[in-house]
């Protein structure tokens, strides 16, 4: 899946690399696979039930007759839980890397080997993607399902739905066409491009977030090598992540429901943080909901572009953190 999305992978990130095979050892036991599949099935049922209960406001009202809206509302809470679990898992797999190697008394051998420390951390970083691959595939797959729903909604009102959504927003997207030119609404073209940025960001954000969490965990493993400190740091980061997501979702939904007011100059920032760090743009994967954001947030139609840039910056920072972790690891005594 990763090669289809990201293109050719470096040698150390392919499953046939010896060090990566060593990192992934023990993952092919049949009994363990069946237990994992059973657990995943039970978890999926529980999460879908949770999503349905939340979407129907504790079974107090039926689902919307609009199919795409119902799917979005039911899947929102389960996907959010899976995304939080994905981030925590990526960090926890990588944060104990150096300490684990030192406890196995292999660190000195790796350090004296040419680029041994660097290759070890790179393969550990790549191994995170393989270990969370089932969870990542579910999250990306369901996001692609929601994207198909957006493409379906674009055909509503005889294909004029996007025109209606961008009508009257700030900035004005209606661009007059010069006399004699083909009758193509340039505002709609711009709206389609900006929406495409959002859809691209929605696919990339889970991948770049896993990469960043894994790189951050490896860097922290060079700082906190003892198991007790590792556990404390993981617990602290878990609480911080849950608190940050909770605050952003609370603030974002209160603003969207009109229960709190935010100055026009800050509303874009609130929605950007809501999408970038809160739910990875999940709420925006419903065209009607995203259109409401365009209507109430000045320049909100550029949120897709902002989230795409955020994903690219996050990928760059993940690369820098990984290189920083490698330099620190090579200097450890």
mmCIF file with all atom_site columns, C-alpha atoms in Angstrom, residues 52-251:
data_model
loop_
_atom_site.group_PDB
_atom_site.id
_atom_site.type_symbol
_atom_site.label_atom_id
_atom_site.label_alt_id
_atom_site.label_comp_id
_atom_site.label_asym_id
_atom_site.label_entity_id
_atom_site.label_seq_id
_atom_site.pdbx_PDB_ins_code
_atom_site.Cartn_x
_atom_site.Cartn_y
_atom_site.Cartn_z
_atom_site.occupancy
_atom_site.B_iso_or_equiv
_atom_site.pdbx_formal_charge
_atom_site.auth_seq_id
_atom_site.auth_comp_id
_atom_site.auth_asym_id
_atom_site.auth_atom_id
_atom_site.pdbx_PDB_model_num
ATOM 1   C CA . UNK A 1 52  ? -24.388 4.845  15.420  1.00 0.00 ? 52  UNK A CA 1
ATOM 2   C CA . UNK A 1 53  ? -25.316 5.826  18.978  1.00 0.00 ? 53  UNK A CA 1
ATOM 3   C CA . UNK A 1 54  ? -23.492 9.147  18.674  1.00 0.00 ? 54  UNK A CA 1
ATOM 4   C CA . UNK A 1 55  ? -24.879 9.844  15.177  1.00 0.00 ? 55  UNK A CA 1
ATOM 5   C CA . UNK A 1 56  ? -28.437 9.277  16.432  1.00 0.00 ? 56  UNK A CA 1
ATOM 6   C CA . UNK A 1 57  ? -27.808 11.353 19.609  1.00 0.00 ? 57  UNK A CA 1
ATOM 7   C CA . UNK A 1 58  ? -28.184 8.355  21.952  1.00 0.00 ? 58  UNK A CA 1
ATOM 8   C CA . UNK A 1 59  ? -30.865 6.815  19.715  1.00 0.00 ? 59  UNK A CA 1
ATOM 9   C CA . UNK A 1 60  ? -33.068 9.886  20.172  1.00 0.00 ? 60  UNK A CA 1
ATOM 10  C CA . UNK A 1 61  ? -33.461 10.600 16.455  1.00 0.00 ? 61  UNK A CA 1
ATOM 11  C CA . UNK A 1 62  ? -33.128 8.637  13.209  1.00 0.00 ? 62  UNK A CA 1
ATOM 12  C CA . UNK A 1 63  ? -30.232 8.950  10.821  1.00 0.00 ? 63  UNK A CA 1
ATOM 13  C CA . UNK A 1 64  ? -30.411 11.515 8.056   1.00 0.00 ? 64  UNK A CA 1
ATOM 14  C CA . UNK A 1 65  ? -32.106 10.319 4.851   1.00 0.00 ? 65  UNK A CA 1
ATOM 15  C CA . UNK A 1 66  ? -29.026 11.623 3.013   1.00 0.00 ? 66  UNK A CA 1
ATOM 16  C CA . UNK A 1 67  ? -26.827 8.543  2.558   1.00 0.00 ? 67  UNK A CA 1
ATOM 17  C CA . UNK A 1 68  ? -23.452 10.310 2.495   1.00 0.00 ? 68  UNK A CA 1
ATOM 18  C CA . UNK A 1 69  ? -24.289 12.366 5.582   1.00 0.00 ? 69  UNK A CA 1
ATOM 19  C CA . UNK A 1 70  ? -25.394 9.245  7.480   1.00 0.00 ? 70  UNK A CA 1
ATOM 20  C CA . UNK A 1 71  ? -22.216 7.370  6.545   1.00 0.00 ? 71  UNK A CA 1
ATOM 21  C CA . UNK A 1 72  ? -20.074 10.340 7.585   1.00 0.00 ? 72  UNK A CA 1
ATOM 22  C CA . UNK A 1 73  ? -21.836 10.750 10.929  1.00 0.00 ? 73  UNK A CA 1
ATOM 23  C CA . UNK A 1 74  ? -21.698 7.039  11.775  1.00 0.00 ? 74  UNK A CA 1
ATOM 24  C CA . UNK A 1 75  ? -18.030 6.666  10.812  1.00 0.00 ? 75  UNK A CA 1
ATOM 25  C CA . UNK A 1 76  ? -16.782 9.867  12.453  1.00 0.00 ? 76  UNK A CA 1
ATOM 26  C CA . UNK A 1 77  ? -16.407 8.616  16.042  1.00 0.00 ? 77  UNK A CA 1
ATOM 27  C CA . UNK A 1 78  ? -14.964 5.165  15.111  1.00 0.00 ? 78  UNK A CA 1
ATOM 28  C CA . UNK A 1 79  ? -12.428 6.733  12.757  1.00 0.00 ? 79  UNK A CA 1
ATOM 29  C CA . UNK A 1 80  ? -11.457 9.305  15.373  1.00 0.00 ? 80  UNK A CA 1
ATOM 30  C CA . UNK A 1 81  ? -10.836 6.546  17.940  1.00 0.00 ? 81  UNK A CA 1
ATOM 31  C CA . UNK A 1 82  ? -8.787  4.552  15.410  1.00 0.00 ? 82  UNK A CA 1
ATOM 32  C CA . UNK A 1 83  ? -6.721  7.630  14.542  1.00 0.00 ? 83  UNK A CA 1
ATOM 33  C CA . UNK A 1 84  ? -5.913  8.273  18.193  1.00 0.00 ? 84  UNK A CA 1
ATOM 34  C CA . UNK A 1 85  ? -5.003  4.603  18.610  1.00 0.00 ? 85  UNK A CA 1
ATOM 35  C CA . UNK A 1 86  ? -2.819  4.791  15.486  1.00 0.00 ? 86  UNK A CA 1
ATOM 36  C CA . UNK A 1 87  ? -0.849  7.783  16.767  1.00 0.00 ? 87  UNK A CA 1
ATOM 37  C CA . UNK A 1 88  ? -0.330  6.220  20.201  1.00 0.00 ? 88  UNK A CA 1
ATOM 38  C CA . UNK A 1 89  ? 0.775   2.911  18.675  1.00 0.00 ? 89  UNK A CA 1
ATOM 39  C CA . UNK A 1 90  ? 3.272   4.543  16.294  1.00 0.00 ? 90  UNK A CA 1
ATOM 40  C CA . UNK A 1 91  ? 4.865   6.447  19.158  1.00 0.00 ? 91  UNK A CA 1
ATOM 41  C CA . UNK A 1 92  ? 4.948   3.513  21.581  1.00 0.00 ? 92  UNK A CA 1
ATOM 42  C CA . UNK A 1 93  ? 6.573   1.175  19.022  1.00 0.00 ? 93  UNK A CA 1
ATOM 43  C CA . UNK A 1 94  ? 9.463   3.551  18.397  1.00 0.00 ? 94  UNK A CA 1
ATOM 44  C CA . UNK A 1 95  ? 10.034  5.294  21.724  1.00 0.00 ? 95  UNK A CA 1
ATOM 45  C CA . UNK A 1 96  ? 11.765  2.334  23.345  1.00 0.00 ? 96  UNK A CA 1
ATOM 46  C CA . UNK A 1 97  ? 14.042  1.477  20.405  1.00 0.00 ? 97  UNK A CA 1
ATOM 47  C CA . UNK A 1 98  ? 17.445  2.474  21.829  1.00 0.00 ? 98  UNK A CA 1
ATOM 48  C CA . UNK A 1 99  ? 16.719  1.203  25.327  1.00 0.00 ? 99  UNK A CA 1
ATOM 49  C CA . UNK A 1 100 ? 15.600  -2.160 23.956  1.00 0.00 ? 100 UNK A CA 1
ATOM 50  C CA . UNK A 1 101 ? 18.776  -2.567 21.873  1.00 0.00 ? 101 UNK A CA 1
ATOM 51  C CA . UNK A 1 102 ? 20.971  -1.584 24.847  1.00 0.00 ? 102 UNK A CA 1
ATOM 52  C CA . UNK A 1 103 ? 19.212  -4.116 27.115  1.00 0.00 ? 103 UNK A CA 1
ATOM 53  C CA . UNK A 1 104 ? 19.910  -6.830 24.508  1.00 0.00 ? 104 UNK A CA 1
ATOM 54  C CA . UNK A 1 105 ? 23.588  -5.729 24.635  1.00 0.00 ? 105 UNK A CA 1
ATOM 55  C CA . UNK A 1 106 ? 23.682  -5.105 20.899  1.00 0.00 ? 106 UNK A CA 1
ATOM 56  C CA . UNK A 1 107 ? 24.254  -1.358 20.871  1.00 0.00 ? 107 UNK A CA 1
ATOM 57  C CA . UNK A 1 108 ? 28.068  -1.401 20.982  1.00 0.00 ? 108 UNK A CA 1
ATOM 58  C CA . UNK A 1 109 ? 28.175  -3.780 18.018  1.00 0.00 ? 109 UNK A CA 1
ATOM 59  C CA . UNK A 1 110 ? 25.831  -1.581 16.003  1.00 0.00 ? 110 UNK A CA 1
ATOM 60  C CA . UNK A 1 111 ? 27.754  1.597  16.824  1.00 0.00 ? 111 UNK A CA 1
ATOM 61  C CA . UNK A 1 112 ? 31.075  0.284  15.536  1.00 0.00 ? 112 UNK A CA 1
ATOM 62  C CA . UNK A 1 113 ? 29.444  -1.028 12.334  1.00 0.00 ? 113 UNK A CA 1
ATOM 63  C CA . UNK A 1 114 ? 29.515  1.433  9.444   1.00 0.00 ? 114 UNK A CA 1
ATOM 64  C CA . UNK A 1 115 ? 26.223  3.356  9.600   1.00 0.00 ? 115 UNK A CA 1
ATOM 65  C CA . UNK A 1 116 ? 24.919  0.637  11.938  1.00 0.00 ? 116 UNK A CA 1
ATOM 66  C CA . UNK A 1 117 ? 23.064  3.045  14.211  1.00 0.00 ? 117 UNK A CA 1
ATOM 67  C CA . UNK A 1 118 ? 21.610  4.988  11.287  1.00 0.00 ? 118 UNK A CA 1
ATOM 68  C CA . UNK A 1 119 ? 20.431  1.888  9.444   1.00 0.00 ? 119 UNK A CA 1
ATOM 69  C CA . UNK A 1 120 ? 18.940  0.466  12.632  1.00 0.00 ? 120 UNK A CA 1
ATOM 70  C CA . UNK A 1 121 ? 16.867  3.561  13.342  1.00 0.00 ? 121 UNK A CA 1
ATOM 71  C CA . UNK A 1 122 ? 15.768  3.896  9.715   1.00 0.00 ? 122 UNK A CA 1
ATOM 72  C CA . UNK A 1 123 ? 14.552  0.305  9.590   1.00 0.00 ? 123 UNK A CA 1
ATOM 73  C CA . UNK A 1 124 ? 12.839  0.710  12.971  1.00 0.00 ? 124 UNK A CA 1
ATOM 74  C CA . UNK A 1 125 ? 11.076  3.796  11.578  1.00 0.00 ? 125 UNK A CA 1
ATOM 75  C CA . UNK A 1 126 ? 9.989   1.859  8.469   1.00 0.00 ? 126 UNK A CA 1
ATOM 76  C CA . UNK A 1 127 ? 8.914   -1.091 10.603  1.00 0.00 ? 127 UNK A CA 1
ATOM 77  C CA . UNK A 1 128 ? 6.384   1.149  12.364  1.00 0.00 ? 128 UNK A CA 1
ATOM 78  C CA . UNK A 1 129 ? 4.477   1.546  9.085   1.00 0.00 ? 129 UNK A CA 1
ATOM 79  C CA . UNK A 1 130 ? 4.418   -2.210 8.510   1.00 0.00 ? 130 UNK A CA 1
ATOM 80  C CA . UNK A 1 131 ? 3.257   -2.937 12.055  1.00 0.00 ? 131 UNK A CA 1
ATOM 81  C CA . UNK A 1 132 ? 0.403   -0.446 11.933  1.00 0.00 ? 132 UNK A CA 1
ATOM 82  C CA . UNK A 1 133 ? -0.398  -1.277 8.292   1.00 0.00 ? 133 UNK A CA 1
ATOM 83  C CA . UNK A 1 134 ? -3.776  -2.952 8.974   1.00 0.00 ? 134 UNK A CA 1
ATOM 84  C CA . UNK A 1 135 ? -4.959  -0.015 11.076  1.00 0.00 ? 135 UNK A CA 1
ATOM 85  C CA . UNK A 1 136 ? -3.574  2.488  8.577   1.00 0.00 ? 136 UNK A CA 1
ATOM 86  C CA . UNK A 1 137 ? -5.249  0.651  5.683   1.00 0.00 ? 137 UNK A CA 1
ATOM 87  C CA . UNK A 1 138 ? -8.636  0.787  7.446   1.00 0.00 ? 138 UNK A CA 1
ATOM 88  C CA . UNK A 1 139 ? -8.312  4.502  8.176   1.00 0.00 ? 139 UNK A CA 1
ATOM 89  C CA . UNK A 1 140 ? -7.185  5.434  4.669   1.00 0.00 ? 140 UNK A CA 1
ATOM 90  C CA . UNK A 1 141 ? -9.717  3.067  3.091   1.00 0.00 ? 141 UNK A CA 1
ATOM 91  C CA . UNK A 1 142 ? -12.643 4.583  4.997   1.00 0.00 ? 142 UNK A CA 1
ATOM 92  C CA . UNK A 1 143 ? -11.414 8.060  4.126   1.00 0.00 ? 143 UNK A CA 1
ATOM 93  C CA . UNK A 1 144 ? -11.416 7.068  0.465   1.00 0.00 ? 144 UNK A CA 1
ATOM 94  C CA . UNK A 1 145 ? -15.016 5.900  0.949   1.00 0.00 ? 145 UNK A CA 1
ATOM 95  C CA . UNK A 1 146 ? -15.912 9.349  2.311   1.00 0.00 ? 146 UNK A CA 1
ATOM 96  C CA . UNK A 1 147 ? -14.126 10.960 -0.634  1.00 0.00 ? 147 UNK A CA 1
ATOM 97  C CA . UNK A 1 148 ? -16.296 8.893  -2.994  1.00 0.00 ? 148 UNK A CA 1
ATOM 98  C CA . UNK A 1 149 ? -19.269 10.315 -1.105  1.00 0.00 ? 149 UNK A CA 1
ATOM 99  C CA . UNK A 1 150 ? -18.020 13.839 -1.818  1.00 0.00 ? 150 UNK A CA 1
ATOM 100 C CA . UNK A 1 151 ? -17.675 13.037 -5.518  1.00 0.00 ? 151 UNK A CA 1
ATOM 101 C CA . UNK A 1 152 ? -21.221 11.674 -5.481  1.00 0.00 ? 152 UNK A CA 1
ATOM 102 C CA . UNK A 1 153 ? -22.543 14.806 -3.760  1.00 0.00 ? 153 UNK A CA 1
ATOM 103 C CA . UNK A 1 154 ? -20.920 16.983 -6.421  1.00 0.00 ? 154 UNK A CA 1
ATOM 104 C CA . UNK A 1 155 ? -23.455 15.620 -8.897  1.00 0.00 ? 155 UNK A CA 1
ATOM 105 C CA . UNK A 1 156 ? -26.403 16.955 -6.854  1.00 0.00 ? 156 UNK A CA 1
ATOM 106 C CA . UNK A 1 157 ? -28.585 19.782 -8.184  1.00 0.00 ? 157 UNK A CA 1
ATOM 107 C CA . UNK A 1 158 ? -27.700 18.811 -11.747 1.00 0.00 ? 158 UNK A CA 1
ATOM 108 C CA . UNK A 1 159 ? -24.011 19.272 -11.000 1.00 0.00 ? 159 UNK A CA 1
ATOM 109 C CA . UNK A 1 160 ? -24.518 22.776 -9.586  1.00 0.00 ? 160 UNK A CA 1
ATOM 110 C CA . UNK A 1 161 ? -23.994 21.876 -5.910  1.00 0.00 ? 161 UNK A CA 1
ATOM 111 C CA . UNK A 1 162 ? -20.483 23.325 -5.735  1.00 0.00 ? 162 UNK A CA 1
ATOM 112 C CA . UNK A 1 163 ? -21.746 26.562 -7.326  1.00 0.00 ? 163 UNK A CA 1
ATOM 113 C CA . UNK A 1 164 ? -24.303 26.873 -4.516  1.00 0.00 ? 164 UNK A CA 1
ATOM 114 C CA . UNK A 1 165 ? -21.718 26.193 -1.805  1.00 0.00 ? 165 UNK A CA 1
ATOM 115 C CA . UNK A 1 166 ? -19.242 28.815 -2.997  1.00 0.00 ? 166 UNK A CA 1
ATOM 116 C CA . UNK A 1 167 ? -21.923 31.433 -3.610  1.00 0.00 ? 167 UNK A CA 1
ATOM 117 C CA . UNK A 1 168 ? -21.505 34.377 -1.224  1.00 0.00 ? 168 UNK A CA 1
ATOM 118 C CA . UNK A 1 169 ? -18.447 33.073 0.633   1.00 0.00 ? 169 UNK A CA 1
ATOM 119 C CA . UNK A 1 170 ? -15.366 35.131 1.516   1.00 0.00 ? 170 UNK A CA 1
ATOM 120 C CA . UNK A 1 171 ? -13.437 35.603 -0.711  1.00 0.00 ? 171 UNK A CA 1
ATOM 121 C CA . UNK A 1 172 ? -15.876 35.928 -3.588  1.00 0.00 ? 172 UNK A CA 1
ATOM 122 C CA . UNK A 1 173 ? -15.226 32.992 -5.908  1.00 0.00 ? 173 UNK A CA 1
ATOM 123 C CA . UNK A 1 174 ? -17.384 34.143 -8.795  1.00 0.00 ? 174 UNK A CA 1
ATOM 124 C CA . UNK A 1 175 ? -14.906 35.245 -11.456 1.00 0.00 ? 175 UNK A CA 1
ATOM 125 C CA . UNK A 1 176 ? -16.427 36.924 -14.533 1.00 0.00 ? 176 UNK A CA 1
ATOM 126 C CA . UNK A 1 177 ? -15.478 35.387 -17.869 1.00 0.00 ? 177 UNK A CA 1
ATOM 127 C CA . UNK A 1 178 ? -14.395 37.887 -20.572 1.00 0.00 ? 178 UNK A CA 1
ATOM 128 C CA . UNK A 1 179 ? -16.745 38.323 -23.506 1.00 0.00 ? 179 UNK A CA 1
ATOM 129 C CA . UNK A 1 180 ? -15.917 35.948 -26.306 1.00 0.00 ? 180 UNK A CA 1
ATOM 130 C CA . UNK A 1 181 ? -14.252 33.384 -24.022 1.00 0.00 ? 181 UNK A CA 1
ATOM 131 C CA . UNK A 1 182 ? -15.726 29.897 -23.409 1.00 0.00 ? 182 UNK A CA 1
ATOM 132 C CA . UNK A 1 183 ? -18.477 30.000 -20.784 1.00 0.00 ? 183 UNK A CA 1
ATOM 133 C CA . UNK A 1 184 ? -16.470 28.330 -18.044 1.00 0.00 ? 184 UNK A CA 1
ATOM 134 C CA . UNK A 1 185 ? -17.018 29.570 -14.494 1.00 0.00 ? 185 UNK A CA 1
ATOM 135 C CA . UNK A 1 186 ? -13.452 30.129 -13.272 1.00 0.00 ? 186 UNK A CA 1
ATOM 136 C CA . UNK A 1 187 ? -14.709 30.389 -9.691  1.00 0.00 ? 187 UNK A CA 1
ATOM 137 C CA . UNK A 1 188 ? -16.010 26.833 -9.845  1.00 0.00 ? 188 UNK A CA 1
ATOM 138 C CA . UNK A 1 189 ? -12.684 25.675 -11.329 1.00 0.00 ? 189 UNK A CA 1
ATOM 139 C CA . UNK A 1 190 ? -10.841 27.324 -8.422  1.00 0.00 ? 190 UNK A CA 1
ATOM 140 C CA . UNK A 1 191 ? -13.287 25.733 -5.978  1.00 0.00 ? 191 UNK A CA 1
ATOM 141 C CA . UNK A 1 192 ? -12.688 22.287 -7.483  1.00 0.00 ? 192 UNK A CA 1
ATOM 142 C CA . UNK A 1 193 ? -8.914  22.742 -7.217  1.00 0.00 ? 193 UNK A CA 1
ATOM 143 C CA . UNK A 1 194 ? -9.127  23.840 -3.584  1.00 0.00 ? 194 UNK A CA 1
ATOM 144 C CA . UNK A 1 195 ? -11.451 20.941 -2.796  1.00 0.00 ? 195 UNK A CA 1
ATOM 145 C CA . UNK A 1 196 ? -8.954  18.585 -4.470  1.00 0.00 ? 196 UNK A CA 1
ATOM 146 C CA . UNK A 1 197 ? -6.250  19.914 -2.133  1.00 0.00 ? 197 UNK A CA 1
ATOM 147 C CA . UNK A 1 198 ? -8.477  18.959 0.802   1.00 0.00 ? 198 UNK A CA 1
ATOM 148 C CA . UNK A 1 199 ? -9.044  15.450 -0.521  1.00 0.00 ? 199 UNK A CA 1
ATOM 149 C CA . UNK A 1 200 ? -5.296  14.980 -1.082  1.00 0.00 ? 200 UNK A CA 1
ATOM 150 C CA . UNK A 1 201 ? -4.542  16.227 2.433   1.00 0.00 ? 201 UNK A CA 1
ATOM 151 C CA . UNK A 1 202 ? -7.147  13.830 3.860   1.00 0.00 ? 202 UNK A CA 1
ATOM 152 C CA . UNK A 1 203 ? -5.251  10.870 2.378   1.00 0.00 ? 203 UNK A CA 1
ATOM 153 C CA . UNK A 1 204 ? -1.782  12.138 3.304   1.00 0.00 ? 204 UNK A CA 1
ATOM 154 C CA . UNK A 1 205 ? -2.399  13.272 6.893   1.00 0.00 ? 205 UNK A CA 1
ATOM 155 C CA . UNK A 1 206 ? -2.656  9.760  8.424   1.00 0.00 ? 206 UNK A CA 1
ATOM 156 C CA . UNK A 1 207 ? 0.594   8.766  6.657   1.00 0.00 ? 207 UNK A CA 1
ATOM 157 C CA . UNK A 1 208 ? 2.580   11.876 7.585   1.00 0.00 ? 208 UNK A CA 1
ATOM 158 C CA . UNK A 1 209 ? 1.258   11.791 11.150  1.00 0.00 ? 209 UNK A CA 1
ATOM 159 C CA . UNK A 1 210 ? 2.425   8.190  11.607  1.00 0.00 ? 210 UNK A CA 1
ATOM 160 C CA . UNK A 1 211 ? 5.815   9.126  10.152  1.00 0.00 ? 211 UNK A CA 1
ATOM 161 C CA . UNK A 1 212 ? 6.136   12.105 12.472  1.00 0.00 ? 212 UNK A CA 1
ATOM 162 C CA . UNK A 1 213 ? 5.052   10.137 15.575  1.00 0.00 ? 213 UNK A CA 1
ATOM 163 C CA . UNK A 1 214 ? 7.487   7.337  14.743  1.00 0.00 ? 214 UNK A CA 1
ATOM 164 C CA . UNK A 1 215 ? 10.362  9.778  14.207  1.00 0.00 ? 215 UNK A CA 1
ATOM 165 C CA . UNK A 1 216 ? 9.492   11.637 17.419  1.00 0.00 ? 216 UNK A CA 1
ATOM 166 C CA . UNK A 1 217 ? 9.474   8.341  19.292  1.00 0.00 ? 217 UNK A CA 1
ATOM 167 C CA . UNK A 1 218 ? 12.920  7.419  17.943  1.00 0.00 ? 218 UNK A CA 1
ATOM 168 C CA . UNK A 1 219 ? 14.305  10.794 18.920  1.00 0.00 ? 219 UNK A CA 1
ATOM 169 C CA . UNK A 1 220 ? 12.863  10.454 22.422  1.00 0.00 ? 220 UNK A CA 1
ATOM 170 C CA . UNK A 1 221 ? 14.390  6.965  22.650  1.00 0.00 ? 221 UNK A CA 1
ATOM 171 C CA . UNK A 1 222 ? 17.838  8.589  22.372  1.00 0.00 ? 222 UNK A CA 1
ATOM 172 C CA . UNK A 1 223 ? 16.988  10.844 25.328  1.00 0.00 ? 223 UNK A CA 1
ATOM 173 C CA . UNK A 1 224 ? 15.057  8.482  27.627  1.00 0.00 ? 224 UNK A CA 1
ATOM 174 C CA . UNK A 1 225 ? 16.728  5.088  27.456  1.00 0.00 ? 225 UNK A CA 1
ATOM 175 C CA . UNK A 1 226 ? 15.621  3.594  30.770  1.00 0.00 ? 226 UNK A CA 1
ATOM 176 C CA . UNK A 1 227 ? 12.353  1.650  30.755  1.00 0.00 ? 227 UNK A CA 1
ATOM 177 C CA . UNK A 1 228 ? 10.852  3.536  33.710  1.00 0.00 ? 228 UNK A CA 1
ATOM 178 C CA . UNK A 1 229 ? 11.470  6.943  32.112  1.00 0.00 ? 229 UNK A CA 1
ATOM 179 C CA . UNK A 1 230 ? 10.114  5.629  28.822  1.00 0.00 ? 230 UNK A CA 1
ATOM 180 C CA . UNK A 1 231 ? 6.875   4.572  30.482  1.00 0.00 ? 231 UNK A CA 1
ATOM 181 C CA . UNK A 1 232 ? 6.484   7.934  32.204  1.00 0.00 ? 232 UNK A CA 1
ATOM 182 C CA . UNK A 1 233 ? 7.134   9.858  28.990  1.00 0.00 ? 233 UNK A CA 1
ATOM 183 C CA . UNK A 1 234 ? 4.673   7.698  27.059  1.00 0.00 ? 234 UNK A CA 1
ATOM 184 C CA . UNK A 1 235 ? 1.992   8.208  29.687  1.00 0.00 ? 235 UNK A CA 1
ATOM 185 C CA . UNK A 1 236 ? 2.589   11.954 29.737  1.00 0.00 ? 236 UNK A CA 1
ATOM 186 C CA . UNK A 1 237 ? 2.454   12.201 25.954  1.00 0.00 ? 237 UNK A CA 1
ATOM 187 C CA . UNK A 1 238 ? -0.723  10.108 25.902  1.00 0.00 ? 238 UNK A CA 1
ATOM 188 C CA . UNK A 1 239 ? -2.441  12.478 28.316  1.00 0.00 ? 239 UNK A CA 1
ATOM 189 C CA . UNK A 1 240 ? -1.158  15.496 26.375  1.00 0.00 ? 240 UNK A CA 1
ATOM 190 C CA . UNK A 1 241 ? -2.439  14.082 23.066  1.00 0.00 ? 241 UNK A CA 1
ATOM 191 C CA . UNK A 1 242 ? -5.867  13.259 24.482  1.00 0.00 ? 242 UNK A CA 1
ATOM 192 C CA . UNK A 1 243 ? -6.104  16.691 26.124  1.00 0.00 ? 243 UNK A CA 1
ATOM 193 C CA . UNK A 1 244 ? -5.072  18.493 22.928  1.00 0.00 ? 244 UNK A CA 1
ATOM 194 C CA . UNK A 1 245 ? -7.532  16.542 20.758  1.00 0.00 ? 245 UNK A CA 1
ATOM 195 C CA . UNK A 1 246 ? -10.313 17.005 23.306  1.00 0.00 ? 246 UNK A CA 1
ATOM 196 C CA . UNK A 1 247 ? -9.771  20.768 23.555  1.00 0.00 ? 247 UNK A CA 1
ATOM 197 C CA . UNK A 1 248 ? -9.567  21.223 19.771  1.00 0.00 ? 248 UNK A CA 1
ATOM 198 C CA . UNK A 1 249 ? -12.690 19.146 19.111  1.00 0.00 ? 249 UNK A CA 1
ATOM 199 C CA . UNK A 1 250 ? -14.614 20.897 21.882  1.00 0.00 ? 250 UNK A CA 1
ATOM 200 C CA . UNK A 1 251 ? -13.618 24.352 20.637  1.00 0.00 ? 251 UNK A CA 1
#
